[in-house]
PDB file of C-alpha atoms in Angstrom:
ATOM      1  CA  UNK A 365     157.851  98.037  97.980  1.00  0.00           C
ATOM      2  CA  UNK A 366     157.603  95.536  94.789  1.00  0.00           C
ATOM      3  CA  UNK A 367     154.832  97.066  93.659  1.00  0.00           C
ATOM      4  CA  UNK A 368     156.051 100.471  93.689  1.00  0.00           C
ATOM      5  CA  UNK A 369     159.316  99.224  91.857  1.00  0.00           C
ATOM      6  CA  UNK A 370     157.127  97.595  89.459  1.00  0.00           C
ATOM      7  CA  UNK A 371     154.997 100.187  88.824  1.00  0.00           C
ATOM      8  CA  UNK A 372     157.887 102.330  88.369  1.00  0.00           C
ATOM      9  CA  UNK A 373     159.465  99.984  85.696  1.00  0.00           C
ATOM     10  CA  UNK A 374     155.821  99.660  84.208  1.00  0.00           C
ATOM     11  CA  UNK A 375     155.444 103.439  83.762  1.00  0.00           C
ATOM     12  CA  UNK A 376     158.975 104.210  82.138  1.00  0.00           C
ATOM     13  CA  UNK A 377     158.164 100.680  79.726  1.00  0.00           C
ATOM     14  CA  UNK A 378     154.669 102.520  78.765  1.00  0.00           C
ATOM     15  CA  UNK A 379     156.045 105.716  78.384  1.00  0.00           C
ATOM     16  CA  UNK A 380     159.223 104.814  76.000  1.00  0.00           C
ATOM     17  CA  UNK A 381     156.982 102.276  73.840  1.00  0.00           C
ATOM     18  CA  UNK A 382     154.613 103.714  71.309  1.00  0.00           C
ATOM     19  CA  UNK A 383     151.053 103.513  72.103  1.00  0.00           C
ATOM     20  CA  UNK A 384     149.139 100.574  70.886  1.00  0.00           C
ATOM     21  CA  UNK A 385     151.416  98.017  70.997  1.00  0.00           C
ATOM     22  CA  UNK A 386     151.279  94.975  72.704  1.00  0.00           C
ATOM     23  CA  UNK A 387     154.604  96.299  75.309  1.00  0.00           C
ATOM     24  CA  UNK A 388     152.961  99.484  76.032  1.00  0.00           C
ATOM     25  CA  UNK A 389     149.413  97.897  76.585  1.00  0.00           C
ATOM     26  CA  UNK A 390     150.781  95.318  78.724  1.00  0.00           C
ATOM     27  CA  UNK A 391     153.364  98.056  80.825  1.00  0.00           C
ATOM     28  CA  UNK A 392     149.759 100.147  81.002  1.00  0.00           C
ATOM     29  CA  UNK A 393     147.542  97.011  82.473  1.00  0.00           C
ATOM     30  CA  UNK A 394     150.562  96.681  85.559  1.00  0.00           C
ATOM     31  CA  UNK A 395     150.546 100.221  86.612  1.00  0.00           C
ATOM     32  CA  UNK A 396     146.984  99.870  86.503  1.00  0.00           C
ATOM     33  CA  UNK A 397     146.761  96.251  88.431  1.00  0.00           C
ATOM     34  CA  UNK A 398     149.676  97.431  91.097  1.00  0.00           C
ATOM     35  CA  UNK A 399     148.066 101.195  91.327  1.00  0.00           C
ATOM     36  CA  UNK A 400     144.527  99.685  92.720  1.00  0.00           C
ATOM     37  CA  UNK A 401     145.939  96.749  93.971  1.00  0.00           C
ATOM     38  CA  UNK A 402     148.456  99.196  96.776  1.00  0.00           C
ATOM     39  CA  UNK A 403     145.165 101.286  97.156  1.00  0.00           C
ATOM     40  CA  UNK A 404     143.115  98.379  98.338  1.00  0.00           C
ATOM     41  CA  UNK A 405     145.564  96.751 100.144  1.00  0.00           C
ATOM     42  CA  UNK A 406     147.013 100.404 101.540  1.00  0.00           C
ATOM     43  CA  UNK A 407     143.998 102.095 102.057  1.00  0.00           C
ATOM     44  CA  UNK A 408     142.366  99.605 103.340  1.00  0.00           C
ATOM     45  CA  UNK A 409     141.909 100.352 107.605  1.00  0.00           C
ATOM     46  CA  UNK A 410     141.257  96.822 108.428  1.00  0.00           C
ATOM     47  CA  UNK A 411     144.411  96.143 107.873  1.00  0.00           C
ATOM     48  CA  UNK A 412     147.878  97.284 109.765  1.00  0.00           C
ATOM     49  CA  UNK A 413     148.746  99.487 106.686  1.00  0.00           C
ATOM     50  CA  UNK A 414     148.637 103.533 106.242  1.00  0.00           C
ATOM     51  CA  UNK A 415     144.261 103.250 105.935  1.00  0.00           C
ATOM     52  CA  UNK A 416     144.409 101.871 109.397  1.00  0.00           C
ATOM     53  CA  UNK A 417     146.764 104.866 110.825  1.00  0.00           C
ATOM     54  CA  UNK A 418     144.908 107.385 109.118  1.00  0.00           C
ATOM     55  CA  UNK A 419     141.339 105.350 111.098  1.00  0.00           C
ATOM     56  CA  UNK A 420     143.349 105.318 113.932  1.00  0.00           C
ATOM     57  CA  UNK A 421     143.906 109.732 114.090  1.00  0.00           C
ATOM     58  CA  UNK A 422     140.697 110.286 112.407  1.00  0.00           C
ATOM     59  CA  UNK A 423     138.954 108.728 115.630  1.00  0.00           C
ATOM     60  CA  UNK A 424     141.477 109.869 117.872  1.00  0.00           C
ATOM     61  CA  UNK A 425     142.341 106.117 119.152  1.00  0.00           C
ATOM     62  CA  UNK A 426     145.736 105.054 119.467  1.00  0.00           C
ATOM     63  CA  UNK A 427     145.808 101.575 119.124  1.00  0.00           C
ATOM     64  CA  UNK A 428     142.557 100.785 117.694  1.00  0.00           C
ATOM     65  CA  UNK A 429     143.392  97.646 117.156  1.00  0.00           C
ATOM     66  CA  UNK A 430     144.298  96.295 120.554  1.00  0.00           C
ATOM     67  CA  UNK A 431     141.859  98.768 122.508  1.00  0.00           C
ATOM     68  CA  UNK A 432     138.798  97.411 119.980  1.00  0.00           C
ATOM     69  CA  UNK A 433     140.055  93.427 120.583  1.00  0.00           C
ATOM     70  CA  UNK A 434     140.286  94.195 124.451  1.00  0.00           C
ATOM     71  CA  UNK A 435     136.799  96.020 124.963  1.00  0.00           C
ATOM     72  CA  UNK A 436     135.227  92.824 122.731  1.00  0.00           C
ATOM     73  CA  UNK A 437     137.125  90.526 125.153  1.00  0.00           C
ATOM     74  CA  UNK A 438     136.189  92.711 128.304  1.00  0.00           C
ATOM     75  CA  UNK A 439     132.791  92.141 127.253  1.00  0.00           C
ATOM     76  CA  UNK A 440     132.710  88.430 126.355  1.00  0.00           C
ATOM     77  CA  UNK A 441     134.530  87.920 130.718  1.00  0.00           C
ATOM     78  CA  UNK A 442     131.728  90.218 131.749  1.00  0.00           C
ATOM     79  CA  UNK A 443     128.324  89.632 129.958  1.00  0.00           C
ATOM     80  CA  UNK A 444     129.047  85.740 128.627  1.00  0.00           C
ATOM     81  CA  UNK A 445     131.305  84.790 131.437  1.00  0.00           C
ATOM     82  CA  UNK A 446     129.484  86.356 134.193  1.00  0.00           C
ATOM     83  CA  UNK A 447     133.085  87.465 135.353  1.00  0.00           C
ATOM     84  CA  UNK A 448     132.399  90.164 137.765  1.00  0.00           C
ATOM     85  CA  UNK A 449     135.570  91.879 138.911  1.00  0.00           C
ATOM     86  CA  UNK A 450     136.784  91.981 134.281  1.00  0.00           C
ATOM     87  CA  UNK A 451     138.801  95.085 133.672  1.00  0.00           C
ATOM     88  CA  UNK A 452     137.190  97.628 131.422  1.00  0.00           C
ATOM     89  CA  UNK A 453     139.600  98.876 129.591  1.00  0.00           C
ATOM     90  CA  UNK A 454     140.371 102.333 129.728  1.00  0.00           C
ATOM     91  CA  UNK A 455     139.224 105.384 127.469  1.00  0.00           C
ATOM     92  CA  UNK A 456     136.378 103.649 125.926  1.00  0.00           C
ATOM     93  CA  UNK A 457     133.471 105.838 127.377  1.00  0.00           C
ATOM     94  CA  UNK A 458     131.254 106.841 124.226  1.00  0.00           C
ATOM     95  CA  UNK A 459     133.248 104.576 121.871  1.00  0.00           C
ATOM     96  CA  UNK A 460     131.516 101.661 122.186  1.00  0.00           C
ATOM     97  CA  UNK A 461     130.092 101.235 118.789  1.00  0.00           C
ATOM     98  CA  UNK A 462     133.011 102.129 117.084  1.00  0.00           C
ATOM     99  CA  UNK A 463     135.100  99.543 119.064  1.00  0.00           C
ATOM    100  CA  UNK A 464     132.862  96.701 118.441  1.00  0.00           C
ATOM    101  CA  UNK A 465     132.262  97.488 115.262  1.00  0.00           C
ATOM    102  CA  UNK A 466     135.862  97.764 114.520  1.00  0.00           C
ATOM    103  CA  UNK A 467     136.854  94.394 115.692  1.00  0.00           C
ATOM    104  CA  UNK A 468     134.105  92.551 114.493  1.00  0.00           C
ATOM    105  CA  UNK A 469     134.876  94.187 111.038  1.00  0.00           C
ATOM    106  CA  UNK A 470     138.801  93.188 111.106  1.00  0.00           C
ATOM    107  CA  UNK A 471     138.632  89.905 112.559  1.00  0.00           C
ATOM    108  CA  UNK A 472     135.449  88.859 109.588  1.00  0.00           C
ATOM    109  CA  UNK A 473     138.581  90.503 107.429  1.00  0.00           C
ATOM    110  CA  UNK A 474     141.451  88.940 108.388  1.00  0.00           C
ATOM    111  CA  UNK A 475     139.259  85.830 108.215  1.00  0.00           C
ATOM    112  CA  UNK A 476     138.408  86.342 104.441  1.00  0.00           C
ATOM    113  CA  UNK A 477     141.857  87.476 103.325  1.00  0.00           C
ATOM    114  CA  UNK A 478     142.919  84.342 105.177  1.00  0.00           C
ATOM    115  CA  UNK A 479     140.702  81.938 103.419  1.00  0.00           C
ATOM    116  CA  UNK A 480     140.800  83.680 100.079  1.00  0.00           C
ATOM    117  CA  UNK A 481     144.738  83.084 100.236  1.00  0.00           C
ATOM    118  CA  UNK A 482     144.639  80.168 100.863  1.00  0.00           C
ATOM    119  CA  UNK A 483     142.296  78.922  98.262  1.00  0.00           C
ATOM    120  CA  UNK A 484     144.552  80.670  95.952  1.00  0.00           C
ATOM    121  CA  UNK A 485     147.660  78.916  96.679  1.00  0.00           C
ATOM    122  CA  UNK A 486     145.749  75.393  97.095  1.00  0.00           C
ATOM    123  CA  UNK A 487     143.917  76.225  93.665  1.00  0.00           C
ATOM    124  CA  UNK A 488     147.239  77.327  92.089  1.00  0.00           C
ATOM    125  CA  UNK A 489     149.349  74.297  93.180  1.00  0.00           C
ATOM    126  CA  UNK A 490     146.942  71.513  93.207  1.00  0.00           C
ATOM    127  CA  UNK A 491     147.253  70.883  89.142  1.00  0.00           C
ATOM    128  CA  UNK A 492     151.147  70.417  89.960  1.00  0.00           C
ATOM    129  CA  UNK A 493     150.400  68.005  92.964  1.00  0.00           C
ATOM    130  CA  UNK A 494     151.532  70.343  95.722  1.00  0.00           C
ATOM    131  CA  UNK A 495     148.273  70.570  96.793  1.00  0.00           C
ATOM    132  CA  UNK A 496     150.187  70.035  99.849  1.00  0.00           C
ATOM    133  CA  UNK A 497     150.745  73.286 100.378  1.00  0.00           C
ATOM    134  CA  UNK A 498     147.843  74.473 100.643  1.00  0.00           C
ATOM    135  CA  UNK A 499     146.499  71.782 103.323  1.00  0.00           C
ATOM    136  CA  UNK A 500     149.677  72.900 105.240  1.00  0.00           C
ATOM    137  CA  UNK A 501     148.632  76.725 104.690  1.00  0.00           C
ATOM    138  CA  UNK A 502     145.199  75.645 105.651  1.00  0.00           C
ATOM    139  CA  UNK A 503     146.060  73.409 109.082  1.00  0.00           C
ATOM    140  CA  UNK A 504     148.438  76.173 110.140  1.00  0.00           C
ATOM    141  CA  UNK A 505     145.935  79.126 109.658  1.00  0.00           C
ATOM    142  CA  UNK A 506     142.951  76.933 111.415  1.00  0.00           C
ATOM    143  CA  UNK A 507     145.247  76.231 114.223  1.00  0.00           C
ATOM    144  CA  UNK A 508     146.558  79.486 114.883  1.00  0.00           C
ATOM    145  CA  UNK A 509     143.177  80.891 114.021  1.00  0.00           C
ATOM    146  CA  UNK A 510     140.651  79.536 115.564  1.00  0.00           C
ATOM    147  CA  UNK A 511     141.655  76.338 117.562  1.00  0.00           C
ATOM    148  CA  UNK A 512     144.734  78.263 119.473  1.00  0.00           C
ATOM    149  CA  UNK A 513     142.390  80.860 120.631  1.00  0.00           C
ATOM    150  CA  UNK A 514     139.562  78.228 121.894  1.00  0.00           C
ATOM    151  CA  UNK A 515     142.541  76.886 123.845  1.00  0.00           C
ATOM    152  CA  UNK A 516     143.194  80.387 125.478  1.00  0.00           C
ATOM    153  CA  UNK A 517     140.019  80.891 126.044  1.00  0.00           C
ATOM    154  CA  UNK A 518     139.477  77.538 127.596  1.00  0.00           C
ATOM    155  CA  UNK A 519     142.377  77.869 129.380  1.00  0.00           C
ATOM    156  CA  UNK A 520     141.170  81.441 131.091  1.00  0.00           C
ATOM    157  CA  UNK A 521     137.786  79.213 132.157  1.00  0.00           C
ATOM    158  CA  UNK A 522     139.347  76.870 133.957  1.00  0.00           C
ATOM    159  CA  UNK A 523     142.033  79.201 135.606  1.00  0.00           C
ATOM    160  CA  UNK A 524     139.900  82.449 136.125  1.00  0.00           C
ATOM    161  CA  UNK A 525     136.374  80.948 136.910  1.00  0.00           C
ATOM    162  CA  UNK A 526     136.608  77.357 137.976  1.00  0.00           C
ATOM    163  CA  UNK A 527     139.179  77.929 140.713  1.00  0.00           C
TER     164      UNK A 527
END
């Protein structure tokens, strides 16, 4: 929504300044910057945003997301595991490729959007000395991330296959 109200100011600022000038260059190079940056972000189906809806019809599966997650996690109980009686999950028949590929796609995403942030802001603030931050940032995202889920799936182990 900011970048669509900045755009908006942009384009008025670059029409109402003669061309050339340092104003209307600089409106230009925002309309520009916001323009590709909502396409990439927008367009882009591993993400939650409208390229990830439009994914979602085009392959006729509601809830990619979850259903592509689930059928990697089905797999990793039954073929890893050894967990005989795992729950396929439903409507997957002939969609197995797209599934995995799907979730193995988003989650090496979501990973690199992660970490690229969060260089960003440690990179940003560290001259000030709130590198702080970013080790905060960085702890929380490596705990939620990837330690949480070991947990879980540690957890499942011991309830699910050693009882």
């Amino acid at each position: 929504a900011v970048e669509v109200v900045l755009a908006g100011l942009a384009a008025y600022v670059w029409a109402a300044t003669a061309p050339k000038t340092l104003i209307n260059q600089f409106a230009l190079n925002i309309m520009i910057a916001t323009s590709v940056n909502t396409i990439l972000f927008n367009g882009n189906p591993l993400l939650r945003y409208d390229g990830y809806y439009f994914l979602m019809d085009m392959l006729e599966i509601p809830n990619l997301r979850q259903k592509s997650t689930g059928y990697l996690w089905y797999l990793m109980q039954r073929y890893v595991l050894g967990v005989e009686q795992a729950q396929q999950p439903i409507d997957v028949k002939d969609r197995e490729v797209t599934l995995i590929t799907y979730a193995i796609s988003a989650t090496i995403y979501r990973w690199f959007i992660m970490i690229a942030i969060i260089t960003l802001v440690w990179k940003f603030l560290d001259p000030y000395g709130w590198g702080v931050v970013g080790a905060v940032m960085a702890m929380g995202a490596i705990y939620s991330s990837l330690f949480k889920p070991i947990i879980n799936f540690f957890k499942f182990i011991i309830i699910n296959i050693i009882h």
